[in-house]
Structures are given as C-alpha cells and as structure tokens.
Amino acid sequence: HARMRDTDGDGLDDGQELYEYFTDPGKVDTDGDALTDYDEIFNFDSDPLTREGNPVVGQIDQKFIEEMNPAGDDWNDPSNADTDGDGLTNQQERNYYRTDPNKADTDGDGLTDSEEAKVYGTDPNEVDTDGDGIRDGDEALKWNLDPTEKDTDGDLLTDYEEVFEYSTNGALVDTDFDGVSDFDEINILS
C-alpha cells in the first residue's frame, strides 16, 4: 500500500510524497539542498522542491556543504536507506538514536548501533552503557554479561571486579559451585 511504504526512509510515506508534497519517494532530499524532505516540510517550513526555498542553505554556503563530504561518498545516500548497513535506517540513526548513519558502530564498542538498540538495550553512543569499566561489546560478546548492569549476577561484586580483579564469573553468583557466593569467598572467607 503506497500510503504505508517509505521507500527512501525520510519519514514521509510514499503516498504523502507523491500526492501531498510532490516530492520524490525515492530520494531523501528531492531538491538536493542537504535537508531531508521531511525536515523541510515539518522542521523548517521550507519548500522541499527547490533549493531557494531552503532558509538554511540560504545561510550556509553550498561550498561548505561540499567540504563536509569532499569525497562525495555515501553519507546519507538517498538511494540507500541504511548507508552503513547496521540494520537501522539513516532516518532512525539521525532522528531517534542520534548515531552516525555512516558508521555501523558509532561508539566503537564492538556492537553495531542496531545490536545496541534492538538486541542489548545499550546506548549506541556510549562505549560502556552501565559505567562498570567494560566496553558493551566485550561484556555481551566476550564475557556473556549484561552490558546494562554493573553487577550482572547480583552478587555485590561488579562485573569489572569479577572479570579483572578476582577472575570469577560475573554471570554466576557462585563461580565454583561450592555453596558460598563469590562475594562471601572474597570478602569474608579470605
């Protein structure tokens, strides 16, 4: 159904683009002025069909826009609704998650922006969402810990302490299964 589909991922469904705004449903930025059709219509009260209708480009020299992307590469390529291939559309990255649509892993923590947003519930802009000193990617993929909890197993030892100080398993309250918690072994019995 044309009213439900958003081919270019700009936030306007194809039906709106074709019949209400007369923009190109295959291009995020119909007039090529560096503002999405959606932004021009809803955020800048600008004409998405002409560059002259863009109050921002009127203030920003086109040369500056070209200097921002001298290689002319795929940043926010309207023909590719997910430029970095991370599973989030360029629009989701720009408008909701505030991540870089050109980098699959904006914060460089070892998890793609999509994995952080959809699988682990971590912040794709923070290397260490729970602030325990271990990168989100390492917690999730290397140590099998919850990157949103400082103490995954709830035994009163942080994941960082268990992994790097005591060599215990941060996902188990009692690493050696002897009936005494890791915390008690370290703080009471030692």
Coordinates of C-alpha atoms in Angstrom, one line a residue, residues 3-190:
R3 CA 0.5 5.2 2.0
M4 CA 2.3 2.9 4.3
R5 CA 5.6 2.5 2.4
D6 CA 8.6 4.8 2.9
T7 CA 10.9 3.8 0.1
D8 CA 13.6 6.3 0.8
G9 CA 13.3 6.2 4.6
D10 CA 12.9 10.0 5.0
G11 CA 9.9 9.8 7.3
L12 CA 7.3 10.6 4.7
D13 CA 5.4 7.7 3.3
D14 CA 5.4 7.3 -0.5
G15 CA 1.7 8.3 -0.8
Q16 CA 2.4 11.6 1.0
E17 CA 5.4 12.2 -1.2
L18 CA 3.5 11.5 -4.4
Y19 CA 0.2 13.1 -3.7
E20 CA 0.6 15.7 -0.9
Y21 CA 4.1 17.1 -1.2
F22 CA 5.0 16.1 -4.8
T23 CA 8.5 15.1 -3.7
D24 CA 10.4 12.0 -5.0
P25 CA 9.6 8.9 -2.8
G26 CA 13.0 7.5 -4.0
K27 CA 15.1 10.4 -2.7
V28 CA 15.5 11.5 0.9
D29 CA 16.3 15.1 -0.3
T30 CA 14.4 15.8 -3.5
D31 CA 15.9 19.2 -4.2
G32 CA 19.5 18.2 -3.1
D33 CA 19.9 21.0 -0.6
A34 CA 21.2 18.9 2.2
L35 CA 17.9 18.9 4.2
T36 CA 15.6 15.9 4.1
D37 CA 12.2 16.4 2.6
Y38 CA 10.7 15.6 6.0
D39 CA 12.9 18.3 7.7
E40 CA 12.0 20.9 5.1
I41 CA 8.2 20.2 5.4
F42 CA 8.0 19.8 9.2
N43 CA 11.0 21.4 10.8
F44 CA 12.0 24.4 8.5
D45 CA 8.7 25.3 6.8
S46 CA 10.7 25.2 3.6
D47 CA 9.9 24.1 0.0
P48 CA 11.3 20.6 -0.5
L49 CA 11.2 21.0 -4.3
T50 CA 13.6 24.0 -4.6
R51 CA 17.0 24.9 -3.1
E52 CA 15.9 28.5 -3.0
G53 CA 13.2 27.6 -0.6
N54 CA 15.7 26.4 2.0
P55 CA 16.4 29.0 4.6
V56 CA 19.3 27.1 5.9
V57 CA 21.1 26.8 2.6
G58 CA 20.4 30.5 2.2
Q59 CA 22.6 31.0 5.2
I60 CA 25.1 28.2 4.6
D61 CA 27.3 28.4 1.5
Q62 CA 27.0 25.3 -0.8
K63 CA 30.8 25.1 -0.8
F64 CA 30.6 24.4 3.0
I65 CA 28.2 21.5 2.3
E66 CA 30.5 20.1 -0.3
E67 CA 33.5 20.5 2.0
M68 CA 31.7 18.4 4.7
N69 CA 31.8 15.5 2.2
P70 CA 34.7 16.1 -0.2
A71 CA 34.8 12.6 -1.5
G72 CA 31.1 12.6 -2.4
D73 CA 30.7 9.3 -0.7
D74 CA 27.5 7.6 0.5
W75 CA 26.8 9.7 3.6
N76 CA 23.1 9.7 3.9
D77 CA 22.8 8.4 0.4
P78 CA 19.1 8.8 -0.5
S79 CA 19.2 5.6 -2.6
N80 CA 20.4 3.6 0.4
A81 CA 18.0 3.9 3.4
D82 CA 20.7 2.3 5.6
T83 CA 24.1 3.7 4.4
D84 CA 26.3 1.9 6.9
G85 CA 24.4 -1.4 6.7
D86 CA 23.9 -1.7 10.5
G87 CA 20.2 -2.5 10.4
L88 CA 19.0 1.0 11.4
T89 CA 17.7 3.3 8.7
N90 CA 19.6 6.6 8.2
Q91 CA 16.5 8.4 9.4
Q92 CA 16.4 6.3 12.7
E93 CA 20.0 7.0 13.3
R94 CA 19.7 10.8 12.7
N95 CA 16.4 11.5 14.3
Y96 CA 16.0 8.9 17.0
Y97 CA 19.2 7.3 18.2
R98 CA 21.4 10.3 17.2
T99 CA 24.0 7.9 15.8
D100 CA 26.2 8.3 12.8
P101 CA 24.5 6.8 9.7
N102 CA 27.9 6.3 8.1
K103 CA 29.3 4.1 10.9
A104 CA 27.8 0.8 11.8
D105 CA 29.3 1.1 15.3
T106 CA 29.1 4.8 16.2
D107 CA 30.7 4.5 19.7
G108 CA 33.3 1.8 18.7
D109 CA 32.4 -0.6 21.5
G110 CA 32.2 -3.7 19.4
L111 CA 28.4 -3.8 18.9
T112 CA 26.6 -2.3 15.9
D113 CA 24.2 0.5 16.5
S114 CA 21.4 -1.9 15.6
E115 CA 22.6 -4.6 18.1
E116 CA 22.7 -2.0 20.8
A117 CA 19.3 -0.5 20.1
K118 CA 17.4 -3.7 19.3
V119 CA 19.2 -6.6 21.0
Y120 CA 21.1 -5.5 24.1
G121 CA 19.2 -2.3 25.1
T122 CA 22.5 -0.4 25.4
D123 CA 23.2 3.2 24.3
P124 CA 24.8 3.2 20.8
N125 CA 26.5 6.5 21.8
E126 CA 28.2 5.2 24.9
V127 CA 31.1 2.7 24.9
D128 CA 30.2 1.5 28.4
T129 CA 26.4 1.9 29.0
D130 CA 26.4 0.7 32.6
G131 CA 29.6 2.5 33.6
D132 CA 31.3 -0.5 35.0
G133 CA 34.6 -0.1 33.1
I134 CA 34.0 -2.8 30.5
R135 CA 33.0 -2.0 26.9
D136 CA 29.5 -3.0 26.0
G137 CA 30.7 -5.3 23.2
D138 CA 33.2 -7.1 25.5
E139 CA 30.5 -7.6 28.2
A140 CA 28.0 -9.0 25.7
L141 CA 30.2 -11.0 23.4
K142 CA 33.3 -11.9 25.2
W143 CA 32.2 -12.3 28.9
N144 CA 28.5 -13.1 28.3
L145 CA 27.5 -10.4 30.8
D146 CA 24.6 -7.9 30.7
P147 CA 26.1 -4.6 29.4
T148 CA 23.2 -2.7 31.1
E149 CA 24.0 -3.9 34.6
K150 CA 27.1 -3.2 36.6
D151 CA 26.6 -6.4 38.6
T152 CA 25.1 -8.9 36.2
D153 CA 24.7 -11.8 38.7
G154 CA 23.7 -9.5 41.6
D155 CA 26.4 -10.9 44.0
L156 CA 27.6 -7.4 45.1
L157 CA 30.8 -7.7 43.0
T158 CA 30.8 -5.5 39.9
D159 CA 31.3 -7.2 36.6
Y160 CA 34.7 -5.4 36.3
E161 CA 35.8 -6.7 39.7
E162 CA 34.8 -10.3 38.8
V163 CA 36.5 -10.2 35.3
F164 CA 39.6 -8.2 36.0
E165 CA 40.3 -8.4 39.7
Y166 CA 39.1 -11.7 41.0
S167 CA 38.8 -13.9 37.9
T168 CA 35.3 -15.1 38.8
N169 CA 32.4 -15.5 36.5
G170 CA 30.3 -12.3 36.5
A171 CA 27.2 -14.2 35.4
L172 CA 27.3 -16.6 38.3
V173 CA 26.8 -15.8 42.0
D174 CA 28.9 -18.8 42.9
T175 CA 31.6 -19.4 40.3
D176 CA 33.0 -22.6 41.8
F177 CA 29.6 -24.0 42.9
D178 CA 30.7 -24.7 46.4
G179 CA 27.6 -23.1 48.0
V180 CA 29.4 -19.9 49.0
S181 CA 28.9 -16.8 46.9
D182 CA 31.9 -15.2 45.2
F183 CA 31.3 -12.1 47.3
D184 CA 31.5 -14.0 50.6
E185 CA 34.5 -16.0 49.5
I186 CA 36.4 -12.8 48.6
N187 CA 35.2 -10.6 51.5
I188 CA 34.5 -12.9 54.4
L189 CA 36.5 -16.1 53.9
S190 CA 39.7 -14.7 52.6

